[in-house]
């Protein structure tokens, strides 16, 4: 993938049958969940239709529940970190959180994962307020989330196979053969040759390969939601374009809902459905990349700089 990172492009095509299999498998599993949810919604709608109308009321239009929603979230440690943060992420969207260093961008991901609890406000994931969950309940709720950590956070003592297989061994009942097959398919999906990389340690991989292995580990358990913390930090422009294309590939092929924390405005604008600008503990802008570049707000213009 040697595309010019300045030009908006379609995501890279899949390579090999493994990519097709993993795409089909994820679509099948997500479709099954959608059928269950649709059946439940239809039952509820039928019951509502048969119920007598209350005097003086009118039917409210149905609305889609956001996949992720933060409502008036505030968090402080020794100083305020976030103050009255609210935004929503709809199904299939990629929301990129940008802002200056130290503004609490990665903290928002930790709140979504329920690694932190806010001092005030609510954090909803698939309609469930995760701030009220116990530790054990939070572990279960995270099964729909895939996380790509800053610097990839691969286990140095494990080979690529075992790194990608880790969430499968921890959270599924797949046997060893099924796990290896899933790892192979997922590595192919992120454009890595399983036969070449599975036995390597993270230290033997380039920075871009480590990022792709990190994405493969996040994707292996078939999550509906992907969270990325600085997925392109420290990468050259061509490798940055490769990782950006991969995030777009997940969005377009699999309809994965994503939240991305990034300092890279160029990459953010390529992959974002919406951009959230965090400054002075607040979301000061939330909208499309086009709306952000068109804004006449002095701070936004300074932040974008020479983009």
XYZ file of C-alpha atoms in Angstrom:
307
model
C 0.000 0.000 0.000
C 1.947 2.995 -1.241
C -0.976 5.375 -1.621
C -0.385 9.075 -1.176
C -1.599 9.698 2.400
C -2.844 13.147 1.357
C -5.447 11.814 -1.032
C -8.710 10.287 0.205
C -8.868 6.726 -1.046
C -10.967 3.625 -0.753
C -9.829 1.030 1.760
C -7.383 -1.592 0.563
C -8.897 -4.738 -0.886
C -8.752 -7.963 1.034
C -5.980 -10.394 0.228
C -6.625 -14.123 0.042
C -9.425 -16.438 1.023
C -8.684 -15.934 4.729
C -9.766 -12.303 4.541
C -13.001 -13.321 2.857
C -13.654 -15.992 5.494
C -13.079 -13.681 8.434
C -15.285 -11.020 6.846
C -18.043 -13.565 6.228
C -17.722 -15.016 9.729
C -17.958 -11.634 11.427
C -20.890 -10.597 9.259
C -22.686 -13.858 10.069
C -22.198 -13.435 13.824
C -23.231 -9.785 13.803
C -26.226 -10.588 11.591
C -27.385 -13.200 14.102
C -27.231 -10.615 16.868
C -29.147 -8.170 14.682
C -31.898 -10.750 14.062
C -32.292 -11.327 17.804
C -32.483 -7.588 18.447
C -34.938 -7.107 15.567
C -37.189 -9.902 16.896
C -37.212 -8.305 20.326
C -37.985 -4.889 18.837
C -40.788 -6.337 16.696
C -42.362 -8.035 19.730
C -42.248 -4.801 21.691
C -43.680 -2.823 18.776
C -46.520 -5.324 18.358
C -47.377 -5.106 22.031
C -47.342 -1.314 21.878
C -49.620 -1.320 18.821
C -52.205 -3.471 20.626
C -52.179 -1.348 23.772
C -54.954 1.244 24.083
C -53.868 4.848 23.592
C -53.732 6.979 26.715
C -55.946 10.064 26.611
C -54.135 13.217 25.564
C -50.934 11.478 24.363
C -49.394 10.993 20.946
C -47.034 8.270 19.813
C -43.359 9.181 19.952
C -41.236 8.379 16.872
C -38.840 5.478 17.350
C -35.138 6.377 17.599
C -32.005 4.320 17.201
C -30.056 3.740 20.408
C -26.470 4.989 20.031
C -23.786 2.311 20.241
C -21.800 4.538 22.632
C -23.048 7.555 24.535
C -21.439 9.774 27.170
C -23.902 11.922 29.129
C -22.571 14.856 31.181
C -19.445 12.966 32.216
C -17.006 14.619 34.615
C -13.813 13.160 36.055
C -11.176 14.546 38.392
C -8.040 13.173 40.009
C -5.778 15.741 41.615
C -7.172 18.179 39.033
C -10.212 18.269 36.704
C -9.708 16.022 33.657
C -13.128 16.024 31.973
C -16.034 18.378 32.663
C -19.600 17.776 31.437
C -18.595 15.679 28.402
C -21.447 14.494 26.173
C -21.395 12.887 22.726
C -22.826 9.884 20.883
C -21.412 7.323 18.451
C -23.966 5.761 16.132
C -23.807 2.284 14.597
C -21.040 2.022 11.991
C -19.571 5.459 12.706
C -15.911 6.232 13.339
C -15.560 9.061 15.842
C -12.047 10.447 16.203
C -11.181 12.326 19.395
C -8.489 14.965 18.881
C -6.948 17.596 21.130
C -3.741 18.797 22.674
C -1.592 16.453 24.769
C -2.832 15.883 28.300
C -6.437 16.879 27.636
C -7.901 13.482 28.615
C -8.481 11.872 25.219
C -7.263 8.417 26.252
C -9.179 8.770 29.512
C -12.408 8.701 27.495
C -11.455 5.277 26.121
C -10.831 4.037 29.673
C -14.288 5.246 30.674
C -15.884 3.396 27.745
C -13.982 0.245 28.764
C -15.070 0.851 32.380
C -11.489 0.809 33.524
C -12.390 4.120 35.176
C -15.627 5.411 36.678
C -16.564 9.086 36.304
C -17.254 11.337 39.274
C -20.502 12.323 37.583
C -22.444 11.379 34.478
C -23.190 8.168 32.620
C -21.390 6.087 29.993
C -23.587 3.858 27.843
C -22.299 1.014 25.668
C -25.019 -0.644 23.563
C -27.658 0.942 25.799
C -26.125 -0.273 29.074
C -24.776 2.188 31.648
C -21.360 0.656 32.323
C -20.660 3.017 35.228
C -23.056 0.958 37.374
C -21.484 -2.424 36.607
C -19.542 -4.551 39.045
C -16.051 -5.702 38.086
C -17.361 -9.076 36.919
C -20.204 -7.479 34.953
C -17.748 -5.090 33.330
C -15.611 -8.017 32.159
C -18.654 -9.479 30.437
C -19.673 -6.142 28.912
C -16.212 -5.725 27.373
C -16.701 -8.783 25.190
C -18.233 -6.575 22.483
C -15.181 -4.265 22.534
C -11.825 -4.627 20.805
C -8.955 -2.418 21.992
C -5.809 -1.342 20.155
C -3.466 0.222 22.684
C -0.951 2.984 22.093
C 2.330 1.371 21.067
C 0.358 -1.837 20.315
C 1.083 -3.170 23.855
C 1.982 -6.643 22.589
C 3.321 -9.185 25.069
C 7.078 -9.285 24.504
C 7.377 -12.853 25.809
C 4.728 -14.219 23.408
C 4.958 -14.879 19.682
C 2.495 -13.302 17.254
C 0.268 -16.395 17.308
C -0.068 -16.302 21.090
C -0.530 -12.514 21.171
C -3.463 -12.639 18.756
C -4.850 -15.803 20.369
C -4.769 -14.322 23.885
C -8.363 -12.942 23.985
C -9.662 -16.120 22.327
C -8.111 -18.304 25.011
C -9.332 -16.016 27.763
C -12.902 -15.416 26.604
C -13.988 -18.172 24.206
C -14.358 -21.962 24.258
C -12.581 -22.499 20.935
C -10.116 -25.401 20.860
C -6.481 -24.963 19.798
C -7.106 -25.820 16.153
C -10.017 -23.388 15.923
C -7.968 -20.684 17.610
C -5.069 -21.129 15.192
C -7.462 -20.987 12.230
C -9.066 -17.814 13.598
C -5.621 -16.245 14.125
C -4.554 -17.129 10.576
C -7.698 -15.635 9.059
C -7.444 -12.470 11.134
C -3.765 -11.940 10.309
C -4.605 -12.307 6.625
C -7.354 -9.761 7.046
C -4.832 -7.184 8.286
C -2.545 -8.023 5.334
C 0.023 -10.127 7.198
C 1.197 -13.558 6.031
C 0.511 -15.977 8.924
C 3.246 -18.393 7.844
C 5.807 -15.608 7.971
C 4.836 -13.832 11.185
C 3.069 -16.228 13.577
C 6.261 -17.556 15.147
C 7.984 -14.172 15.396
C 8.258 -12.135 18.590
C 7.075 -8.507 18.652
C 10.710 -7.337 18.697
C 11.207 -8.935 15.267
C 8.394 -6.881 13.705
C 8.476 -3.390 12.228
C 6.400 -0.672 13.867
C 3.698 -0.946 11.219
C 3.556 -4.733 11.569
C 3.228 -4.414 15.339
C 0.270 -2.056 14.853
C -1.405 -4.536 12.501
C -0.848 -7.399 14.945
C -2.389 -5.206 17.650
C -5.424 -4.610 15.437
C -5.623 -8.349 14.685
C -5.632 -9.111 18.424
C -8.433 -6.586 18.943
C -10.405 -8.033 16.014
C -9.877 -11.732 16.770
C -12.836 -12.040 19.166
C -15.221 -10.522 16.560
C -16.045 -7.278 18.437
C -18.816 -4.949 17.342
C -16.864 -1.931 18.590
C -13.170 -1.091 18.127
C -11.291 1.420 20.288
C -7.926 2.767 19.117
C -5.433 4.774 21.186
C -3.040 6.639 18.861
C -2.967 3.905 16.186
C -0.613 5.853 13.862
C 1.760 7.437 16.386
C 5.429 7.059 15.522
C 4.804 5.725 12.020
C 6.087 7.048 8.714
C 3.529 8.561 6.280
C 3.228 5.441 4.116
C 2.672 3.130 7.091
C 0.257 5.659 8.570
C -1.736 5.456 5.318
C -1.720 1.640 5.590
C -3.146 1.715 9.133
C -5.717 4.359 8.167
C -6.809 2.216 5.222
C -7.175 -0.769 7.540
C -9.444 1.168 9.930
C -11.531 2.250 6.928
C -11.620 -1.369 5.757
C -13.140 -2.464 9.068
C -15.673 0.352 8.872
C -16.766 -0.288 5.295
C -16.497 -4.104 5.101
C -17.726 -5.058 8.561
C -19.659 -1.972 9.702
C -17.548 -1.886 12.873
C -18.252 1.090 15.139
C -15.004 2.778 16.171
C -13.672 5.416 18.548
C -10.156 6.598 17.745
C -7.877 8.846 19.794
C -5.347 10.575 17.569
C -2.894 13.472 17.315
C -2.644 12.971 13.559
C -5.164 15.375 12.034
C -4.506 14.245 8.467
C -5.178 10.607 9.364
C -8.131 11.598 11.580
C -9.828 13.432 8.734
C -9.365 10.463 6.403
C -11.072 7.955 8.685
C -13.565 10.025 10.713
C -17.322 10.103 10.327
C -17.292 12.669 13.149
C -14.520 14.530 14.972
C -14.649 15.457 18.674
C -12.256 18.235 19.719
C -11.331 18.125 23.405
C -9.991 21.315 24.992
C -10.047 22.721 28.534
C -11.856 19.597 29.835
C -14.743 20.134 27.366
C -15.820 18.903 23.940
C -15.564 22.227 22.094
C -16.518 20.833 18.677
C -18.351 17.736 17.460
C -19.096 17.299 13.769
C -17.805 16.154 10.418
C -14.258 16.888 9.218
C -15.756 19.220 6.602
C -17.645 21.153 9.274
C -14.488 21.431 11.365
C -12.343 22.823 8.554
C -15.120 25.294 7.677
C -15.379 26.539 11.268
C -14.315 30.121 11.901
C -13.681 29.492 15.588
C -10.215 30.967 16.349
C -9.114 28.031 18.524
C -10.132 25.468 15.885
C -8.242 27.404 13.242
C -5.125 27.534 15.449
C -5.454 23.843 16.282
C -5.715 22.822 12.632
C -2.722 24.985 11.802
C -1.383 24.234 8.375
C -3.626 21.269 7.604
